[in-house]
Amino acid sequence: MKEILQNYNFDELKALVAEMGEKPFRAKQLFSGIMRGHNISDIPALPKAFTSRLLERFEDCAIEIVQTLTSSDGTEKYLFRLADGNIIEGVLMKYKYGNTQCVSTQVGCRMGCKFCASTLGGLVRNLSSGEILSQVLKVNALHGGTPEKRAVTNVVLMGSGEPLDNYENVVKFIRDMAAEGGINISPRNVSLSTCGLVPRMYDLAEEGLPVNLTVSLHNVSDGERARTMPIAKRYTIAEILDACSNYFNKTGRRYIFEYSLIEGENADISHARALIALLKGRPCHVNLIRLNEVKERKLMAASENMAHEFLKTLTEGGISATLRRRTGADIGGACGQLRASYLKG
Ligand code: SAH
């Protein structure tokens, strides 16, 4: 596959245009076209000869939406095809305050979490920064958004892949998405979710990017956590909590823990009590969600009742927590489910 133009920020486009011997204002046209979600051949006002030269070097279409599913709750799920034919997925969740898009950072994933559909076939490859950005540009355009009036207001890195396992491209994506004159989504409106790659959590704290750090905790002891999350054998919960404290000290931003409630694994009241002991006094929030059951996996969601009890215990114990609705459950809302069924079909 050829390179994609979406990997280039404005300065890099200026250098490219100069290198190709074109007038400097062409960089602005390219940038504006890209940020509107256009393919190269659809960018207005480019001379035909320049377009053809670009197409010799770059893919016309970085990413294409090949399927859209709409849930009864308004959530939309997309299948995207990349220029090399790989398939990834994404979600748009509609809230009162705006639209949050969930993007993928890798094709597949190598973290091996037992409850997750994204990791079923292992890691295929990393996405480039432009492939991650293109997901947002395409969905924004699909909903009539422009850089001046965005349809996508928030972005979560919670689709397929482990963002910190594709560190450089993910950080470039966050910076490029924040660029002025571009789609201009601030890191403050971006949440990065990790299964807990501790050294990279420290690196992220040094980037000067005020993204919301979210950690998939899903258990309270290292031994039990390792049953569903192999990464728990590499980094302990204590190490994760230290990395979170460092993140808070460096960025001033409170952090979030994801806790998917799985029957017989992590959802007893004893787990809730241990979680209180672990997190008490920390500048954090806990996002509870009942497991989205994945066909290929044996794990079951905790009942609604258990989930509400868990939430009540945490709240009474002084922990800031919410139980999220399972948006889009009727359209394969969990990570990787749609792609897995598409690849099979
Ligand atoms: N790799 C990153 C981000 C991707 S997943 C991470 O591990 O955080 C986004 C969130 O969905 C994570 O908290 C993940 O653990 C959770 N998740 C994955 N599969 C799920 C499922 N079937 N039901 C509920 N949550 C799930």
mmCIF file of C-alpha atoms and ligand atoms in Angstrom:
data_model
loop_
_atom_site.group_PDB
_atom_site.id
_atom_site.type_symbol
_atom_site.label_atom_id
_atom_site.label_comp_id
_atom_site.label_asym_id
_atom_site.label_seq_id
_atom_site.Cartn_x
_atom_site.Cartn_y
_atom_site.Cartn_z
ATOM 1 C CA MET A 1 0.000 0.000 0.000
ATOM 2 C CA LYS A 2 1.099 3.569 -0.729
ATOM 3 C CA GLU A 3 1.443 6.191 1.986
ATOM 4 C CA ILE A 4 -1.518 8.302 3.059
ATOM 5 C CA LEU A 5 -1.630 12.080 3.124
ATOM 6 C CA GLN A 6 -3.477 12.089 6.455
ATOM 7 C CA ASN A 7 -0.183 11.191 8.147
ATOM 8 C CA TYR A 8 1.042 14.710 7.329
ATOM 9 C CA ASN A 9 0.372 17.706 9.524
ATOM 10 C CA PHE A 10 0.257 21.219 8.059
ATOM 11 C CA ASP A 11 4.008 21.821 8.367
ATOM 12 C CA GLU A 12 4.748 18.454 6.807
ATOM 13 C CA LEU A 13 2.351 19.252 3.961
ATOM 14 C CA LYS A 14 4.137 22.542 3.372
ATOM 15 C CA ALA A 15 7.430 20.669 3.098
ATOM 16 C CA LEU A 16 5.850 18.101 0.762
ATOM 17 C CA VAL A 17 4.386 20.768 -1.501
ATOM 18 C CA ALA A 18 7.762 22.547 -1.669
ATOM 19 C CA GLU A 19 9.532 19.287 -2.429
ATOM 20 C CA MET A 20 7.072 18.631 -5.256
ATOM 21 C CA GLY A 21 7.750 22.080 -6.669
ATOM 22 C CA GLU A 22 4.211 23.379 -6.167
ATOM 23 C CA LYS A 23 3.055 26.802 -4.991
ATOM 24 C CA PRO A 24 2.992 27.147 -1.175
ATOM 25 C CA PHE A 25 -0.770 27.844 -1.023
ATOM 26 C CA ARG A 26 -1.417 24.292 -2.255
ATOM 27 C CA ALA A 27 -0.512 23.058 1.233
ATOM 28 C CA LYS A 28 -3.464 24.945 2.652
ATOM 29 C CA GLN A 29 -5.801 23.461 0.045
ATOM 30 C CA LEU A 30 -4.558 19.963 0.799
ATOM 31 C CA PHE A 31 -4.864 20.466 4.546
ATOM 32 C CA SER A 32 -8.360 21.887 4.281
ATOM 33 C CA GLY A 33 -9.460 19.078 1.957
ATOM 34 C CA ILE A 34 -8.083 16.380 4.232
ATOM 35 C CA MET A 35 -9.659 17.896 7.321
ATOM 36 C CA ARG A 36 -13.027 17.834 5.528
ATOM 37 C CA GLY A 37 -12.664 14.095 5.060
ATOM 38 C CA HIS A 38 -12.098 14.298 1.291
ATOM 39 C CA ASN A 39 -10.239 11.762 -0.763
ATOM 40 C CA ILE A 40 -7.346 13.284 -2.718
ATOM 41 C CA SER A 41 -9.292 13.162 -5.975
ATOM 42 C CA ASP A 42 -12.159 15.093 -4.337
ATOM 43 C CA ILE A 43 -10.095 17.996 -3.025
ATOM 44 C CA PRO A 44 -11.433 21.078 -4.807
ATOM 45 C CA ALA A 45 -9.369 23.461 -6.940
ATOM 46 C CA LEU A 46 -6.245 21.330 -7.307
ATOM 47 C CA PRO A 47 -4.720 21.295 -10.780
ATOM 48 C CA LYS A 48 -5.249 17.893 -12.431
ATOM 49 C CA ALA A 49 -1.527 17.395 -12.959
ATOM 50 C CA PHE A 50 -0.802 17.885 -9.249
ATOM 51 C CA THR A 51 -3.596 15.497 -8.285
ATOM 52 C CA SER A 52 -2.141 12.833 -10.573
ATOM 53 C CA ARG A 53 1.335 13.290 -9.157
ATOM 54 C CA LEU A 54 -0.075 12.968 -5.634
ATOM 55 C CA LEU A 55 -1.925 9.806 -6.591
ATOM 56 C CA GLU A 56 1.300 8.212 -7.796
ATOM 57 C CA ARG A 57 2.653 8.517 -4.281
ATOM 58 C CA PHE A 58 -0.391 8.431 -2.026
ATOM 59 C CA GLU A 59 -3.551 6.383 -1.620
ATOM 60 C CA ASP A 60 -6.569 8.294 -2.876
ATOM 61 C CA CYS A 61 -8.730 7.026 -0.030
ATOM 62 C CA ALA A 62 -7.079 6.352 3.338
ATOM 63 C CA ILE A 63 -10.163 4.802 4.798
ATOM 64 C CA GLU A 64 -13.681 4.092 3.632
ATOM 65 C CA ILE A 65 -16.849 3.437 5.630
ATOM 66 C CA VAL A 66 -18.153 0.123 4.265
ATOM 67 C CA GLN A 67 -21.003 -0.474 6.684
ATOM 68 C CA THR A 68 -23.016 1.559 9.204
ATOM 69 C CA LEU A 69 -25.275 -0.013 11.824
ATOM 70 C CA THR A 70 -27.621 2.105 13.903
ATOM 71 C CA SER A 71 -28.740 0.986 17.356
ATOM 72 C CA SER A 72 -32.166 1.621 18.814
ATOM 73 C CA ASP A 73 -30.452 4.054 21.231
ATOM 74 C CA GLY A 74 -28.957 6.075 18.341
ATOM 75 C CA THR A 75 -25.435 4.708 18.693
ATOM 76 C CA GLU A 76 -23.821 4.130 15.309
ATOM 77 C CA LYS A 77 -21.280 1.469 14.590
ATOM 78 C CA TYR A 78 -19.021 1.584 11.535
ATOM 79 C CA LEU A 79 -16.887 -0.860 9.659
ATOM 80 C CA PHE A 80 -14.006 0.861 7.902
ATOM 81 C CA ARG A 81 -11.851 -0.558 5.148
ATOM 82 C CA LEU A 82 -8.228 0.571 5.081
ATOM 83 C CA ALA A 83 -6.313 1.040 1.836
ATOM 84 C CA ASP A 84 -4.661 -2.384 2.220
ATOM 85 C CA GLY A 85 -8.040 -4.084 2.683
ATOM 86 C CA ASN A 86 -7.835 -4.517 6.459
ATOM 87 C CA ILE A 87 -11.066 -3.949 8.361
ATOM 88 C CA ILE A 88 -11.437 -1.969 11.593
ATOM 89 C CA GLU A 89 -14.448 -0.713 13.481
ATOM 90 C CA GLY A 90 -15.602 2.342 15.356
ATOM 91 C CA VAL A 91 -18.593 3.746 17.211
ATOM 92 C CA LEU A 92 -20.331 7.102 17.545
ATOM 93 C CA MET A 93 -22.264 7.625 20.763
ATOM 94 C CA LYS A 94 -24.689 10.536 20.961
ATOM 95 C CA TYR A 95 -25.008 12.398 24.238
ATOM 96 C CA LYS A 96 -26.687 15.626 25.245
ATOM 97 C CA TYR A 97 -23.344 17.426 25.416
ATOM 98 C CA GLY A 98 -22.070 16.192 22.069
ATOM 99 C CA ASN A 99 -21.003 13.186 20.043
ATOM 100 C CA THR A 100 -18.265 10.883 21.254
ATOM 101 C CA GLN A 101 -16.446 8.778 18.717
ATOM 102 C CA CYS A 102 -14.616 5.617 19.702
ATOM 103 C CA VAL A 103 -11.630 4.927 17.438
ATOM 104 C CA SER A 104 -9.394 1.910 16.852
ATOM 105 C CA THR A 105 -5.628 2.214 17.161
ATOM 106 C CA GLN A 106 -4.567 -1.185 15.823
ATOM 107 C CA VAL A 107 -5.902 -3.882 13.504
ATOM 108 C CA GLY A 108 -6.525 -6.553 16.124
ATOM 109 C CA CYS A 109 -4.639 -6.514 19.424
ATOM 110 C CA ARG A 110 -2.002 -8.628 21.133
ATOM 111 C CA MET A 111 -3.009 -8.066 24.752
ATOM 112 C CA GLY A 112 -5.129 -11.214 24.925
ATOM 113 C CA CYS A 113 -7.820 -10.088 27.408
ATOM 114 C CA LYS A 114 -10.209 -13.000 27.847
ATOM 115 C CA PHE A 115 -13.399 -10.943 27.614
ATOM 116 C CA CYS A 116 -12.475 -8.965 24.499
ATOM 117 C CA ALA A 117 -13.323 -9.750 20.884
ATOM 118 C CA SER A 118 -10.632 -7.454 19.434
ATOM 119 C CA THR A 119 -7.824 -9.732 20.446
ATOM 120 C CA LEU A 120 -9.326 -12.992 19.139
ATOM 121 C CA GLY A 121 -7.119 -13.055 16.032
ATOM 122 C CA GLY A 122 -4.077 -11.384 17.624
ATOM 123 C CA LEU A 123 -2.409 -8.248 16.310
ATOM 124 C CA VAL A 124 -2.404 -7.739 12.550
ATOM 125 C CA ARG A 125 -0.681 -4.348 12.461
ATOM 126 C CA ASN A 126 -0.513 -0.885 13.975
ATOM 127 C CA LEU A 127 -2.565 1.917 12.459
ATOM 128 C CA SER A 128 -0.648 4.981 11.304
ATOM 129 C CA SER A 129 -1.525 8.337 12.870
ATOM 130 C CA GLY A 130 -3.366 9.271 9.685
ATOM 131 C CA GLU A 131 -5.430 6.097 9.722
ATOM 132 C CA ILE A 132 -6.588 6.864 13.248
ATOM 133 C CA LEU A 133 -7.276 10.499 12.335
ATOM 134 C CA SER A 134 -9.133 9.485 9.167
ATOM 135 C CA GLN A 135 -11.703 7.587 11.214
ATOM 136 C CA VAL A 136 -12.652 10.873 12.884
ATOM 137 C CA LEU A 137 -12.507 12.901 9.662
ATOM 138 C CA LYS A 138 -14.787 10.461 7.823
ATOM 139 C CA VAL A 139 -17.368 10.198 10.594
ATOM 140 C CA ASN A 140 -17.349 13.956 11.136
ATOM 141 C CA ALA A 141 -17.980 14.466 7.416
ATOM 142 C CA LEU A 142 -20.642 11.749 7.367
ATOM 143 C CA HIS A 143 -22.594 13.758 9.921
ATOM 144 C CA GLY A 144 -22.220 17.015 8.022
ATOM 145 C CA GLY A 145 -19.472 18.280 10.305
ATOM 146 C CA THR A 146 -16.647 20.525 9.144
ATOM 147 C CA PRO A 147 -13.530 21.735 10.932
ATOM 148 C CA GLU A 148 -15.451 24.959 11.672
ATOM 149 C CA LYS A 149 -18.520 23.193 13.046
ATOM 150 C CA ARG A 150 -17.662 19.738 14.284
ATOM 151 C CA ALA A 151 -20.137 16.870 14.454
ATOM 152 C CA VAL A 152 -17.647 14.827 16.506
ATOM 153 C CA THR A 153 -16.819 16.640 19.749
ATOM 154 C CA ASN A 154 -15.103 13.976 21.853
ATOM 155 C CA VAL A 155 -12.867 11.052 21.013
ATOM 156 C CA VAL A 156 -12.125 7.940 23.044
ATOM 157 C CA LEU A 157 -9.334 5.533 22.161
ATOM 158 C CA MET A 158 -11.355 2.518 23.146
ATOM 159 C CA GLY A 159 -11.872 0.684 19.891
ATOM 160 C CA SER A 160 -9.727 -2.232 18.815
ATOM 161 C CA GLY A 161 -6.115 -2.165 19.886
ATOM 162 C CA GLU A 162 -3.979 -1.091 22.795
ATOM 163 C CA PRO A 163 -3.136 2.594 22.215
ATOM 164 C CA LEU A 164 0.054 2.505 24.283
ATOM 165 C CA ASP A 165 1.268 -0.490 22.244
ATOM 166 C CA ASN A 166 1.246 1.881 19.226
ATOM 167 C CA TYR A 167 2.626 4.791 21.195
ATOM 168 C CA GLU A 168 4.290 7.070 18.628
ATOM 169 C CA ASN A 169 1.447 6.970 16.119
ATOM 170 C CA VAL A 170 -1.161 7.508 18.820
ATOM 171 C CA VAL A 171 0.647 10.537 20.247
ATOM 172 C CA LYS A 172 1.069 12.020 16.764
ATOM 173 C CA PHE A 173 -2.622 11.416 16.114
ATOM 174 C CA ILE A 174 -3.603 13.286 19.291
ATOM 175 C CA ARG A 175 -1.362 16.208 18.370
ATOM 176 C CA ASP A 176 -2.498 16.336 14.730
ATOM 177 C CA MET A 177 -6.153 16.165 15.755
ATOM 178 C CA ALA A 178 -5.614 19.181 18.039
ATOM 179 C CA ALA A 179 -3.925 21.340 15.396
ATOM 180 C CA GLU A 180 -5.475 24.746 14.857
ATOM 181 C CA GLY A 181 -7.103 25.189 11.495
ATOM 182 C CA GLY A 182 -7.622 21.439 11.422
ATOM 183 C CA ILE A 183 -10.368 19.435 13.050
ATOM 184 C CA ASN A 184 -9.064 20.981 16.260
ATOM 185 C CA ILE A 185 -10.308 18.524 18.878
ATOM 186 C CA SER A 186 -8.491 19.309 22.116
ATOM 187 C CA PRO A 187 -6.674 16.584 24.071
ATOM 188 C CA ARG A 188 -8.958 17.580 26.945
ATOM 189 C CA ASN A 189 -11.761 16.018 24.940
ATOM 190 C CA VAL A 190 -9.788 12.843 24.303
ATOM 191 C CA SER A 191 -9.723 9.767 26.546
ATOM 192 C CA LEU A 192 -6.985 7.220 26.142
ATOM 193 C CA SER A 193 -7.714 3.789 27.561
ATOM 194 C CA THR A 194 -4.948 1.339 28.377
ATOM 195 C CA CYS A 195 -4.822 -2.125 29.900
ATOM 196 C CA GLY A 196 -1.915 -0.751 31.942
ATOM 197 C CA LEU A 197 1.379 -0.573 30.019
ATOM 198 C CA VAL A 198 3.117 1.092 32.943
ATOM 199 C CA PRO A 199 6.318 2.459 31.307
ATOM 200 C CA ARG A 200 4.269 4.050 28.536
ATOM 201 C CA MET A 201 1.935 5.618 31.104
ATOM 202 C CA TYR A 202 4.995 7.421 32.480
ATOM 203 C CA ASP A 203 6.022 8.457 28.954
ATOM 204 C CA LEU A 204 2.553 9.834 28.267
ATOM 205 C CA ALA A 205 2.740 12.018 31.375
ATOM 206 C CA GLU A 206 5.762 13.768 29.784
ATOM 207 C CA GLU A 207 4.089 14.640 26.471
ATOM 208 C CA GLY A 208 2.391 17.802 27.696
ATOM 209 C CA LEU A 209 -0.925 16.514 26.358
ATOM 210 C CA PRO A 210 -3.824 16.877 28.803
ATOM 211 C CA VAL A 211 -5.638 13.715 27.667
ATOM 212 C CA ASN A 212 -7.895 11.849 30.053
ATOM 213 C CA LEU A 213 -6.106 8.700 31.121
ATOM 214 C CA THR A 214 -8.310 5.663 31.548
ATOM 215 C CA VAL A 215 -7.058 2.332 32.841
ATOM 216 C CA SER A 216 -8.820 -0.979 32.369
ATOM 217 C CA LEU A 217 -8.580 -2.356 35.876
ATOM 218 C CA HIS A 218 -11.329 -4.974 35.995
ATOM 219 C CA ASN A 219 -10.092 -6.533 39.223
ATOM 220 C CA VAL A 220 -8.625 -5.778 42.621
ATOM 221 C CA SER A 221 -5.890 -8.391 43.011
ATOM 222 C CA ASP A 222 -3.060 -9.228 40.634
ATOM 223 C CA GLY A 223 -3.767 -12.952 40.754
ATOM 224 C CA GLU A 224 -7.435 -12.639 39.850
ATOM 225 C CA ARG A 225 -6.742 -9.913 37.309
ATOM 226 C CA ALA A 226 -4.271 -12.169 35.519
ATOM 227 C CA ARG A 227 -7.037 -14.719 34.940
ATOM 228 C CA THR A 228 -8.689 -12.423 32.392
ATOM 229 C CA MET A 229 -5.850 -9.993 31.582
ATOM 230 C CA PRO A 230 -2.454 -11.534 30.707
ATOM 231 C CA ILE A 231 -0.798 -8.087 31.056
ATOM 232 C CA ALA A 232 -1.359 -8.412 34.822
ATOM 233 C CA LYS A 233 1.565 -10.850 34.886
ATOM 234 C CA ARG A 234 3.841 -8.046 33.648
ATOM 235 C CA TYR A 235 2.661 -5.065 35.709
ATOM 236 C CA THR A 236 1.044 -5.096 39.123
ATOM 237 C CA ILE A 237 -1.926 -3.027 40.224
ATOM 238 C CA ALA A 238 0.380 -1.213 42.663
ATOM 239 C CA GLU A 239 2.639 -0.210 39.753
ATOM 240 C CA ILE A 240 -0.390 0.953 37.765
ATOM 241 C CA LEU A 241 -1.606 3.089 40.684
ATOM 242 C CA ASP A 242 1.842 4.674 41.025
ATOM 243 C CA ALA A 243 1.853 5.493 37.322
ATOM 244 C CA CYS A 244 -1.618 7.051 37.725
ATOM 245 C CA SER A 245 -0.424 9.200 40.640
ATOM 246 C CA ASN A 246 2.498 10.353 38.546
ATOM 247 C CA TYR A 247 0.107 11.183 35.698
ATOM 248 C CA PHE A 248 -2.015 13.272 38.040
ATOM 249 C CA ASN A 249 1.030 15.062 39.468
ATOM 250 C CA LYS A 250 2.348 15.885 36.015
ATOM 251 C CA THR A 251 -0.902 16.819 34.275
ATOM 252 C CA GLY A 252 -3.282 17.780 37.085
ATOM 253 C CA ARG A 253 -5.893 15.517 35.533
ATOM 254 C CA ARG A 254 -7.814 12.967 37.480
ATOM 255 C CA TYR A 255 -7.827 9.486 35.996
ATOM 256 C CA ILE A 256 -10.509 6.929 35.336
ATOM 257 C CA PHE A 257 -10.737 3.207 35.897
ATOM 258 C CA GLU A 258 -12.787 0.952 33.677
ATOM 259 C CA TYR A 259 -14.329 -1.940 35.512
ATOM 260 C CA SER A 260 -16.408 -4.369 33.425
ATOM 261 C CA LEU A 261 -18.546 -6.502 35.707
ATOM 262 C CA ILE A 262 -18.176 -10.210 34.995
ATOM 263 C CA GLU A 263 -20.129 -12.793 36.899
ATOM 264 C CA GLY A 264 -17.984 -15.021 39.090
ATOM 265 C CA GLU A 265 -14.835 -13.013 38.287
ATOM 266 C CA ASN A 266 -14.897 -9.520 39.748
ATOM 267 C CA ALA A 267 -18.435 -8.492 40.652
ATOM 268 C CA ASP A 268 -18.940 -9.631 44.271
ATOM 269 C CA ILE A 269 -19.481 -7.142 47.052
ATOM 270 C CA SER A 270 -16.113 -8.262 48.442
ATOM 271 C CA HIS A 271 -14.548 -6.949 45.228
ATOM 272 C CA ALA A 272 -16.352 -3.635 45.653
ATOM 273 C CA ARG A 273 -15.030 -3.348 49.212
ATOM 274 C CA ALA A 274 -11.475 -4.152 48.110
ATOM 275 C CA LEU A 275 -11.812 -1.562 45.348
ATOM 276 C CA ILE A 276 -12.783 1.070 47.912
ATOM 277 C CA ALA A 277 -9.699 0.242 49.966
ATOM 278 C CA LEU A 278 -7.527 0.440 46.853
ATOM 279 C CA LEU A 279 -8.840 3.746 45.509
ATOM 280 C CA LYS A 280 -9.990 5.702 48.546
ATOM 281 C CA GLY A 281 -8.681 9.267 48.532
ATOM 282 C CA ARG A 282 -7.364 9.084 44.979
ATOM 283 C CA PRO A 283 -8.378 11.707 42.402
ATOM 284 C CA CYS A 284 -10.129 9.139 40.266
ATOM 285 C CA HIS A 285 -13.457 7.966 38.933
ATOM 286 C CA VAL A 286 -14.691 4.415 38.320
ATOM 287 C CA ASN A 287 -16.673 3.580 35.195
ATOM 288 C CA LEU A 288 -18.624 0.413 35.776
ATOM 289 C CA ILE A 289 -20.148 -1.429 32.880
ATOM 290 C CA ARG A 290 -21.751 -4.832 32.681
ATOM 291 C CA LEU A 291 -19.727 -7.102 30.429
ATOM 292 C CA ASN A 292 -20.844 -7.142 26.823
ATOM 293 C CA GLU A 293 -21.014 -10.859 26.283
ATOM 294 C CA VAL A 294 -18.894 -12.040 23.380
ATOM 295 C CA LYS A 295 -20.049 -15.146 21.535
ATOM 296 C CA GLU A 296 -16.570 -16.671 21.308
ATOM 297 C CA ARG A 297 -15.955 -16.207 25.055
ATOM 298 C CA LYS A 298 -17.451 -18.082 27.968
ATOM 299 C CA LEU A 299 -17.632 -15.128 30.352
ATOM 300 C CA MET A 300 -21.021 -13.827 31.488
ATOM 301 C CA ALA A 301 -22.157 -10.353 32.471
ATOM 302 C CA ALA A 302 -22.961 -9.693 36.111
ATOM 303 C CA SER A 303 -26.711 -9.186 36.623
ATOM 304 C CA GLU A 304 -28.293 -5.724 36.679
ATOM 305 C CA ASN A 305 -28.919 -6.229 40.390
ATOM 306 C CA MET A 306 -25.323 -7.066 41.168
ATOM 307 C CA ALA A 307 -24.148 -4.106 39.119
ATOM 308 C CA HIS A 308 -26.398 -1.720 41.052
ATOM 309 C CA GLU A 309 -25.276 -3.204 44.376
ATOM 310 C CA PHE A 310 -21.646 -2.822 43.308
ATOM 311 C CA LEU A 311 -22.222 0.812 42.378
ATOM 312 C CA LYS A 312 -24.061 1.518 45.618
ATOM 313 C CA THR A 313 -21.252 -0.019 47.675
ATOM 314 C CA LEU A 314 -18.613 2.060 45.896
ATOM 315 C CA THR A 315 -20.592 5.279 46.203
ATOM 316 C CA GLU A 316 -21.327 4.740 49.892
ATOM 317 C CA GLY A 317 -17.639 3.973 50.359
ATOM 318 C CA GLY A 318 -16.749 7.425 49.043
ATOM 319 C CA ILE A 319 -15.647 6.431 45.554
ATOM 320 C CA SER A 320 -16.841 8.480 42.595
ATOM 321 C CA ALA A 321 -18.426 5.949 40.267
ATOM 322 C CA THR A 322 -21.026 5.561 37.544
ATOM 323 C CA LEU A 323 -22.653 2.563 35.923
ATOM 324 C CA ARG A 324 -22.671 3.111 32.202
ATOM 325 C CA ARG A 325 -25.453 1.963 29.966
ATOM 326 C CA ARG A 326 -24.320 -0.579 27.439
ATOM 327 C CA THR A 327 -24.806 1.645 24.400
ATOM 328 C CA GLY A 328 -25.325 -0.174 21.158
ATOM 329 C CA ALA A 329 -25.533 -3.614 22.757
ATOM 330 C CA ASP A 330 -27.969 -4.681 20.015
ATOM 331 C CA ILE A 331 -25.407 -3.916 17.286
ATOM 332 C CA GLY A 332 -22.340 -5.628 18.732
ATOM 333 C CA GLY A 333 -21.233 -2.709 20.879
ATOM 334 C CA ALA A 334 -18.260 -4.436 22.472
ATOM 335 C CA CYS A 335 -14.785 -3.949 21.050
ATOM 336 C CA GLY A 336 -14.092 -6.000 17.994
ATOM 337 C CA GLN A 337 -17.416 -7.821 17.882
ATOM 338 C CA LEU A 338 -18.562 -6.349 14.603
ATOM 339 C CA ARG A 339 -15.227 -6.864 12.887
ATOM 340 C CA ALA A 340 -15.054 -10.449 14.154
ATOM 341 C CA SER A 341 -18.480 -11.254 12.757
ATOM 342 C CA TYR A 342 -17.716 -9.426 9.481
ATOM 343 C CA LEU A 343 -14.480 -11.365 8.975
ATOM 344 C CA LYS A 344 -16.305 -14.628 9.632
ATOM 345 C CA GLY A 345 -19.202 -13.776 7.346
HETATM 346 N N1 SAH B 1 -6.786 -1.699 24.940
HETATM 347 C C1 SAH B 1 -7.374 -0.619 25.652
HETATM 348 C C2 SAH B 1 -8.578 0.020 24.978
HETATM 349 C C3 SAH B 1 -9.582 -0.840 24.279
HETATM 350 S S1 SAH B 1 -10.973 -1.495 25.032
HETATM 351 C C4 SAH B 1 -7.734 -1.063 27.055
HETATM 352 O O1 SAH B 1 -7.520 -2.203 27.384
HETATM 353 O O2 SAH B 1 -8.161 -0.228 27.840
HETATM 354 C C5 SAH B 1 -11.962 -0.346 25.838
HETATM 355 C C6 SAH B 1 -12.546 -0.918 27.109
HETATM 356 O O3 SAH B 1 -13.523 -1.953 26.866
HETATM 357 C C7 SAH B 1 -11.505 -1.549 28.008
HETATM 358 O O4 SAH B 1 -11.757 -1.155 29.318
HETATM 359 C C8 SAH B 1 -11.767 -3.028 27.815
HETATM 360 O O5 SAH B 1 -11.263 -3.766 28.887
HETATM 361 C C9 SAH B 1 -13.258 -3.042 27.715
HETATM 362 N N2 SAH B 1 -13.853 -4.242 27.095
HETATM 363 C C10 SAH B 1 -13.351 -5.023 26.141
HETATM 364 N N3 SAH B 1 -14.200 -6.017 25.842
HETATM 365 C C11 SAH B 1 -15.272 -5.830 26.622
HETATM 366 C C12 SAH B 1 -16.511 -6.522 26.787
HETATM 367 N N4 SAH B 1 -16.785 -7.609 26.058
HETATM 368 N N5 SAH B 1 -17.395 -6.052 27.681
HETATM 369 C C13 SAH B 1 -17.120 -4.956 28.413
HETATM 370 N N6 SAH B 1 -15.985 -4.261 28.303
HETATM 371 C C14 SAH B 1 -15.067 -4.703 27.432
#
